[in-house]
Coordinates of C-alpha atoms in Angstrom, one line a residue:
Chain Y
X1003 CA 71.1 4.9 38.6
X1004 CA 71.9 3.4 42.0
X1005 CA 69.9 0.1 44.0
X1006 CA 68.6 2.8 46.1
X1007 CA 67.0 4.6 43.5
X1008 CA 66.5 2.0 41.0
X1009 CA 63.8 0.1 44.2
X1010 CA 62.1 3.3 45.0
X1011 CA 60.8 3.6 41.8
X1012 CA 60.3 0.2 40.8
X1013 CA 58.4 -0.4 44.3
X1014 CA 56.0 2.7 42.9
X1015 CA 55.8 0.5 39.3
X1016 CA 55.0 -2.6 40.5
X1017 CA 52.1 -1.0 43.1
X1018 CA 51.1 -0.1 39.9
X1019 CA 51.0 -3.4 38.2
X1020 CA 49.0 -4.7 41.4
X1021 CA 46.3 -2.1 41.5
X1022 CA 46.0 -2.3 37.7
X1023 CA 46.2 -6.4 38.0
X1024 CA 43.5 -6.9 40.5
X1025 CA 41.4 -4.2 39.0
X1026 CA 41.2 -5.6 35.6
X1027 CA 40.4 -9.6 37.4
X1028 CA 43.8 -10.1 35.0
X1029 CA 46.9 -10.5 37.7
X1030 CA 50.0 -8.4 39.1
X1031 CA 52.2 -10.8 36.8
X1032 CA 50.8 -9.8 33.5
X1033 CA 51.3 -6.4 33.3
X1034 CA 55.0 -6.7 35.9
X1035 CA 56.8 -8.1 33.1
X1036 CA 56.3 -5.3 30.6
X1037 CA 57.0 -3.7 33.4
X1038 CA 60.5 -4.6 34.4
X1039 CA 61.6 -5.7 30.5
X1040 CA 60.9 -2.6 28.9
X1041 CA 59.8 0.1 30.5
X1042 CA 63.3 -0.8 33.3
X1043 CA 65.2 -3.2 30.7
X1044 CA 65.8 -5.7 32.8
X1045 CA 66.7 -9.5 31.8
X1046 CA 63.0 -10.7 30.9
X1047 CA 64.4 -14.5 33.5
X1048 CA 64.4 -12.0 35.8
X1049 CA 61.8 -10.6 35.2
X1050 CA 60.3 -13.6 35.4
X1051 CA 60.8 -14.4 38.1
X1052 CA 59.8 -11.8 40.3
X1053 CA 56.8 -11.6 38.6
X1054 CA 56.2 -15.7 39.2
X1055 CA 57.0 -15.2 42.8
X1056 CA 54.5 -12.1 42.8
X1057 CA 52.1 -14.0 41.3
X1058 CA 51.9 -16.2 44.8
X1059 CA 51.9 -13.5 47.3
X1060 CA 48.8 -11.9 45.4
X1061 CA 47.2 -14.9 45.2
X1062 CA 47.3 -16.4 48.1
X1063 CA 47.4 -12.6 50.0
X1064 CA 43.7 -12.8 47.5
X1065 CA 42.2 -16.3 48.2
X1066 CA 41.7 -15.8 52.1
X1067 CA 39.6 -13.2 51.7
X1068 CA 37.7 -15.3 48.6
X1069 CA 36.9 -19.1 50.8
X1070 CA 35.4 -17.3 53.8
X1071 CA 32.0 -15.9 50.9
X1072 CA 31.9 -20.4 49.5
X1073 CA 32.4 -19.3 46.4
X1074 CA 36.2 -21.6 45.1
X1075 CA 35.1 -25.5 45.0
X1076 CA 38.5 -27.3 47.1
X1077 CA 37.7 -30.5 44.9
X1078 CA 37.3 -28.3 41.3
X1079 CA 41.3 -27.0 42.5
X1080 CA 42.3 -29.9 44.2
X1081 CA 41.7 -32.3 41.0
X1082 CA 42.9 -30.2 38.5
X1083 CA 46.1 -28.8 39.9
X1084 CA 47.4 -32.2 39.1
X1085 CA 47.7 -31.1 35.7
X1086 CA 48.6 -27.8 36.8
X1087 CA 51.6 -28.6 38.3
X1088 CA 52.6 -31.1 35.8
X1089 CA 51.7 -28.7 33.5
X1090 CA 53.9 -25.4 35.5
X1091 CA 57.6 -27.7 35.9
X1092 CA 56.7 -28.3 32.0
X1093 CA 57.1 -24.8 31.0
X1094 CA 60.3 -23.9 33.2
X1095 CA 62.1 -26.0 31.7
X1096 CA 60.6 -24.9 28.4
X1097 CA 61.9 -21.0 29.7
X1098 CA 65.1 -22.6 29.8
X1099 CA 65.2 -23.1 26.3
X1100 CA 62.9 -20.7 24.4
X1101 CA 65.6 -17.7 23.3
X1102 CA 65.5 -14.4 25.2
X1103 CA 63.4 -12.5 22.5
X1104 CA 60.8 -15.8 21.8
X1105 CA 59.8 -15.6 25.3
X1106 CA 59.1 -11.9 24.6
X1107 CA 57.0 -13.0 21.5
X1108 CA 55.4 -15.2 23.2
X1109 CA 54.7 -13.2 26.5
X1110 CA 52.9 -10.3 24.0
X1111 CA 50.8 -13.0 22.2
X1112 CA 49.5 -14.3 25.6
X1113 CA 49.0 -10.4 26.5
X1114 CA 46.8 -10.0 23.6
X1115 CA 45.1 -12.9 24.9
X1116 CA 44.4 -12.6 27.5
X1117 CA 43.0 -8.9 27.4
X1118 CA 40.5 -10.5 24.9
X1119 CA 39.3 -13.4 27.0
X1120 CA 39.1 -11.0 30.1
X1121 CA 36.9 -8.2 27.5
X1122 CA 34.7 -11.5 26.6
X1123 CA 31.2 -11.3 27.3
X1124 CA 30.2 -15.0 29.5
X1125 CA 28.4 -18.1 27.7
X1126 CA 24.9 -17.5 29.3
X1127 CA 25.5 -19.3 32.7
X1128 CA 23.5 -22.9 31.4
X1129 CA 21.5 -23.9 34.5
X1130 CA 20.2 -27.0 33.8
X1131 CA 23.8 -29.4 33.1
X1132 CA 23.4 -32.2 33.6
X1133 CA 25.1 -34.6 35.5
X1134 CA 27.9 -36.2 33.4
X1135 CA 29.3 -39.5 35.0
X1136 CA 33.2 -38.8 35.5
X1137 CA 32.2 -35.5 37.7
X1138 CA 29.7 -37.4 39.4
X1139 CA 32.9 -40.2 40.0
X1140 CA 35.1 -37.3 41.4
X1141 CA 32.5 -35.3 43.3
X1142 CA 33.5 -32.2 41.6
X1143 CA 29.9 -31.0 41.4
X1144 CA 28.5 -28.9 44.0
X1145 CA 27.3 -25.8 45.5
X1146 CA 27.6 -21.9 46.5
X1147 CA 25.6 -19.4 48.3
X1148 CA 23.5 -17.1 45.8
X1149 CA 20.8 -14.8 45.9
X1150 CA 18.5 -16.6 46.2
X1151 CA 20.2 -19.9 48.6
X1152 CA 22.3 -22.8 47.3
X1153 CA 22.6 -22.8 44.1
X1154 CA 23.7 -26.5 43.3
X1155 CA 25.9 -26.8 40.3
X1156 CA 26.8 -30.0 38.2
X1157 CA 30.5 -29.7 36.2
X1158 CA 30.9 -31.6 32.8
X1159 CA 34.1 -31.7 29.8
X1160 CA 36.8 -33.0 32.9
X1161 CA 39.7 -34.0 29.7
X1162 CA 38.9 -31.1 28.3
X1163 CA 39.1 -28.5 31.3
X1164 CA 41.9 -30.8 32.3
X1165 CA 43.8 -30.6 28.7
X1166 CA 42.8 -26.7 29.5
X1167 CA 44.9 -26.5 32.6
X1168 CA 47.6 -28.8 31.6
X1169 CA 47.8 -25.7 28.8
X1170 CA 47.8 -23.1 31.5
X1171 CA 49.8 -24.2 34.4
X1172 CA 53.1 -24.2 31.1
X1173 CA 52.3 -20.5 30.1
X1174 CA 52.2 -19.7 34.2
X1175 CA 56.6 -21.8 34.0
X1176 CA 56.7 -20.2 31.3
X1177 CA 56.0 -16.2 31.6
X1178 CA 55.3 -16.6 35.4
X1179 CA 52.7 -15.4 35.0
X1180 CA 49.0 -16.7 37.1
X1181 CA 47.2 -17.9 33.8
X1182 CA 44.0 -16.5 35.3
X1183 CA 42.6 -15.8 32.0
X1184 CA 43.1 -19.2 30.4
X1185 CA 42.2 -20.9 33.7
X1186 CA 39.1 -19.6 34.2
X1187 CA 38.5 -20.5 30.3
X1188 CA 38.7 -24.1 31.0
X1189 CA 36.7 -24.1 34.2
X1190 CA 33.7 -21.6 32.4
X1191 CA 33.0 -22.3 29.0
X1192 CA 34.5 -26.0 28.7
X1193 CA 33.4 -27.2 32.0
X1194 CA 30.5 -25.3 32.7
X1195 CA 31.5 -24.1 36.5
X1196 CA 29.2 -21.6 37.5
X1197 CA 31.5 -17.7 37.1
X1198 CA 32.0 -16.8 40.0
X1199 CA 33.3 -20.0 41.0
X1200 CA 35.8 -20.4 38.5
X1201 CA 37.0 -17.3 39.4
X1202 CA 38.2 -17.5 43.0
X1203 CA 38.5 -21.3 42.0
X1204 CA 41.1 -20.2 40.2
X1205 CA 42.6 -17.6 42.1
X1206 CA 43.1 -20.1 44.8
X1207 CA 45.2 -22.2 42.2
X1208 CA 47.4 -20.1 40.8
X1209 CA 50.0 -19.9 44.0
X1210 CA 50.1 -23.3 44.0
X1211 CA 50.8 -23.5 40.1
X1212 CA 52.9 -21.1 40.7
X1213 CA 54.8 -22.6 43.3
X1214 CA 55.2 -25.7 41.2
X1215 CA 57.8 -23.7 38.9
X1216 CA 59.5 -21.6 41.6
X1217 CA 61.8 -24.2 42.3
X1218 CA 63.0 -24.3 38.8
X1219 CA 63.4 -21.0 39.0
X1220 CA 65.2 -20.6 42.1
X1221 CA 67.7 -23.0 40.9
X1222 CA 68.3 -21.5 37.5
X1223 CA 69.3 -18.3 38.8
X1224 CA 65.9 -16.1 37.7
X1225 CA 65.1 -14.9 41.2
X1226 CA 66.9 -12.3 42.6
X1227 CA 66.1 -11.0 45.3
X1228 CA 67.3 -7.5 45.4
X1229 CA 64.9 -7.3 42.8
X1230 CA 62.5 -9.0 43.3
X1231 CA 62.3 -7.7 47.0
X1232 CA 60.4 -4.4 45.6
X1233 CA 58.4 -6.4 42.5
X1234 CA 56.7 -8.2 45.4
X1235 CA 56.0 -6.2 47.9
X1236 CA 54.5 -3.0 45.9
X1237 CA 52.2 -6.0 43.9
X1238 CA 51.4 -7.2 47.2
X1239 CA 50.1 -3.4 48.4
X1240 CA 48.6 -2.7 45.4
X1241 CA 46.4 -5.0 44.8
X1242 CA 45.3 -5.2 48.7
X1243 CA 44.6 -1.9 47.1
X1244 CA 42.5 -2.8 44.2
X1245 CA 39.8 -4.8 45.8
X1246 CA 39.1 -2.9 48.5
X1247 CA 38.5 -0.1 45.0
X1248 CA 37.0 -2.5 43.6
X1249 CA 34.2 -3.4 45.9
X1250 CA 33.9 1.1 46.0
X1251 CA 34.5 2.2 42.2
X1252 CA 32.4 2.0 39.6
X1253 CA 35.5 0.0 37.7
X1254 CA 34.0 -0.6 34.1
X1255 CA 35.6 2.4 31.6
X1256 CA 38.8 2.1 34.2
X1257 CA 38.8 -1.8 33.3
X1258 CA 38.7 -1.0 30.2
X1259 CA 41.3 1.8 30.0
X1260 CA 43.2 -1.3 31.1
X1261 CA 42.7 -3.9 28.8
X1262 CA 43.5 -1.5 26.8
X1263 CA 47.1 -0.7 28.1
X1264 CA 47.4 -4.2 28.1
X1265 CA 47.0 -4.5 24.2
X1266 CA 49.6 -1.9 24.0
X1267 CA 52.0 -3.6 26.2
X1268 CA 51.3 -7.1 24.3
X1269 CA 52.9 -5.0 21.4
X1270 CA 55.2 -3.2 22.2
X1271 CA 56.2 -6.5 23.1
X1272 CA 56.3 -9.0 20.7
X1273 CA 58.5 -6.1 18.7
X1274 CA 60.4 -5.7 20.9
X1275 CA 61.1 -9.4 20.9
X1276 CA 61.2 -9.7 17.0
X1277 CA 63.5 -6.3 16.2
X1278 CA 65.3 -8.5 19.8
X1279 CA 65.1 -5.7 22.3
X1280 CA 64.5 -8.3 24.6
Chain F
X516 CA 37.6 -31.3 68.6
X517 CA 34.2 -31.9 68.1
X518 CA 33.5 -29.6 64.8
X519 CA 33.2 -31.8 61.7
X520 CA 36.0 -31.4 59.4
X521 CA 33.2 -30.1 55.8
X522 CA 34.7 -28.7 52.4
X523 CA 34.3 -24.8 53.7
X524 CA 35.9 -25.4 57.9
X525 CA 39.0 -26.4 55.6
X526 CA 38.9 -23.7 53.1
X527 CA 38.4 -21.2 56.4
X528 CA 41.3 -23.3 57.9
X529 CA 43.5 -22.8 54.5
X530 CA 42.2 -18.9 54.3
X531 CA 43.8 -18.0 57.4
X532 CA 46.9 -19.8 56.9
X533 CA 47.4 -17.9 53.1
X534 CA 47.2 -15.3 54.9
X535 CA 49.6 -15.8 57.7
X536 CA 52.2 -16.9 55.5
X537 CA 52.3 -14.3 53.0
X538 CA 52.0 -11.1 55.4
X539 CA 54.8 -13.3 57.7
X540 CA 57.0 -13.6 54.3
X541 CA 56.0 -9.4 53.7
X542 CA 57.2 -8.9 56.7
X543 CA 61.1 -11.1 56.8
X544 CA 61.4 -9.6 53.1
X545 CA 60.9 -6.2 54.4
X546 CA 63.1 -6.8 56.9
X547 CA 66.2 -8.7 54.9
X548 CA 65.5 -5.2 52.3
X549 CA 66.2 -2.7 55.1
X550 CA 69.4 -4.1 55.0
X551 CA 70.1 -4.5 51.6
X552 CA 69.6 -1.1 51.5
X553 CA 71.7 -0.3 53.8
X554 CA 74.6 -1.7 52.7
X555 CA 74.0 -1.5 49.3
X556 CA 71.5 1.0 48.8
X557 CA 74.5 2.8 46.8
X558 CA 75.7 0.8 44.4
X559 CA 74.2 0.9 40.4
X560 CA 71.9 -1.2 39.5
X561 CA 72.3 -2.7 37.2
X562 CA 69.7 -5.7 35.8
X563 CA 70.1 -5.6 31.9
X564 CA 71.9 -8.3 31.4
X565 CA 71.7 -11.7 33.2
X566 CA 74.2 -13.5 35.2
X567 CA 72.4 -16.0 36.5
X568 CA 72.0 -16.2 41.7
X569 CA 74.9 -17.5 43.0
X570 CA 75.2 -21.4 44.5
X571 CA 74.1 -19.6 47.6
X572 CA 71.2 -17.8 46.7
X573 CA 70.0 -21.1 44.6
X574 CA 69.2 -23.9 46.8
X575 CA 67.6 -24.0 50.2
X576 CA 70.6 -25.4 52.7
X577 CA 72.5 -21.9 51.0
X578 CA 69.8 -19.3 51.4
X579 CA 69.6 -21.0 55.4
X580 CA 73.1 -19.6 55.5
X581 CA 73.4 -16.3 53.7
X582 CA 70.2 -15.4 55.7
X583 CA 71.8 -16.9 59.5
X584 CA 75.2 -15.2 58.4
X585 CA 72.5 -11.9 58.0
X586 CA 73.5 -11.0 55.1
X587 CA 70.4 -8.5 52.9
X588 CA 70.1 -10.8 50.4
X589 CA 70.4 -14.1 51.7
X590 CA 67.1 -12.8 54.7
X591 CA 65.2 -11.7 51.1
X592 CA 65.4 -15.1 49.6
X593 CA 65.0 -16.4 53.1
X594 CA 61.0 -14.8 52.9
X595 CA 60.7 -16.2 49.5
X596 CA 61.0 -19.4 50.0
X597 CA 58.3 -19.2 52.8
X598 CA 56.1 -17.3 50.7
X599 CA 57.1 -21.0 48.3
X600 CA 55.8 -22.9 50.4
X601 CA 52.8 -21.3 51.5
X602 CA 50.7 -22.8 48.6
X603 CA 53.3 -26.0 49.9
X604 CA 51.5 -26.0 52.8
X605 CA 48.1 -25.3 51.9
X606 CA 47.9 -28.7 49.7
X607 CA 49.3 -30.4 52.9
X608 CA 46.5 -30.0 55.5
X609 CA 44.5 -30.7 52.2
X610 CA 45.8 -33.6 52.3
X611 CA 45.1 -33.8 55.9
X612 CA 41.5 -32.4 55.7
X613 CA 40.5 -34.4 53.2
X614 CA 42.1 -37.9 55.2
X615 CA 39.7 -36.3 58.1
X616 CA 36.5 -36.8 55.7
X617 CA 37.5 -40.3 55.6
X618 CA 37.5 -38.8 50.9
X619 CA 40.0 -41.8 49.9
X620 CA 40.1 -40.3 46.4
X621 CA 41.2 -36.7 47.3
X622 CA 43.8 -37.6 50.1
X623 CA 45.1 -39.5 47.0
X624 CA 44.6 -36.4 44.5
X625 CA 46.5 -33.9 47.5
X626 CA 48.8 -36.4 47.6
X627 CA 50.0 -36.3 44.4
X628 CA 49.8 -32.6 44.0
X629 CA 52.0 -32.5 46.9
X630 CA 55.2 -35.0 45.6
X631 CA 55.1 -32.9 41.9
X632 CA 55.2 -29.6 43.9
X633 CA 57.7 -31.0 47.0
X634 CA 60.0 -33.2 43.7
X635 CA 60.0 -29.8 42.2
X636 CA 61.2 -27.6 45.2
X637 CA 63.3 -30.3 46.6
X638 CA 64.9 -31.9 43.0
X639 CA 65.2 -28.8 41.3
X640 CA 67.8 -27.2 45.1
X641 CA 69.5 -30.2 45.1
X642 CA 72.2 -28.7 42.5
X643 CA 70.4 -30.1 39.4

């Protein structure tokens, strides 16, 4: 295959990945790495580099739409980004030492885990979370527009959330994904932040987290411009398209179908990793 | 400016900053991509074996030099640098925004995040 054919195929594949990523709410990176390694036989290090860069593009592109609605909490985001960026640096350095088949296996496990987390019914909103001393001192409690006007919320379990965020950052830096599912888990489940605030703030944080490990990847030569070009442009277009469909279409079955696809890809990554094919 | 800086106002400006950064980088990447494809489109594609990118595509200085000598891959990489710089600019802007709100605690937090980001970018592109 020559460069032109490869580029066009990759661009269409990435468009699909971006579409799937935004429709399932898992982000484009989750399907990109399996797509590149399993179907295009790209070395997993190049795949992770390309995915990481695309994650920055989709996160930043989508964030612009979310912030206007007033759901994301910039203070929670900024405070937790200390944890995610440090984790991302650690992850990027770990990625250099882990053998590629090990990366493939870890990736497969994370893939299945994210599909599970995204399907798990979220905890019933706890309306009356008591004020937490640390969260209050850090001024993390906030408000957002609800159907009945402005709703205030309190945040709790700050240290646990901070720790989970460090883990999410490490995953992101090691595998080149946004780890949106784990970020939402930290905010929604541990810190009891309302779901809408959690998802939009998570999206806002993904780009910053990914930027922290991008420097390490660039200097290690993981970011191949000829490969990243079609991937980044395709994913960006796909995810922008996805957000439009999301508004119109009934996505319940679509999401279920895609979650199954992600589980199958995860199993394939683990299998190929064990067999040493990646 | 007469309007006071609130969290919501900061977020709106930040949202636009992010969108502009991403679109600008996409245009640069596309431009570089067209040049790259025009020159190398018929060569065989091979990413199956990891070689690591050459020195001129790994450091900020190298990328800028390579891009300004009109190499397609250099221009793509320059666009990707712009993309990576977008969230960094967003954090830098938040430092300024919290300073305008006179929120010392959050100026401190955002400066920490900014230092981590800059440390990663500058520290690793210095060729360590």
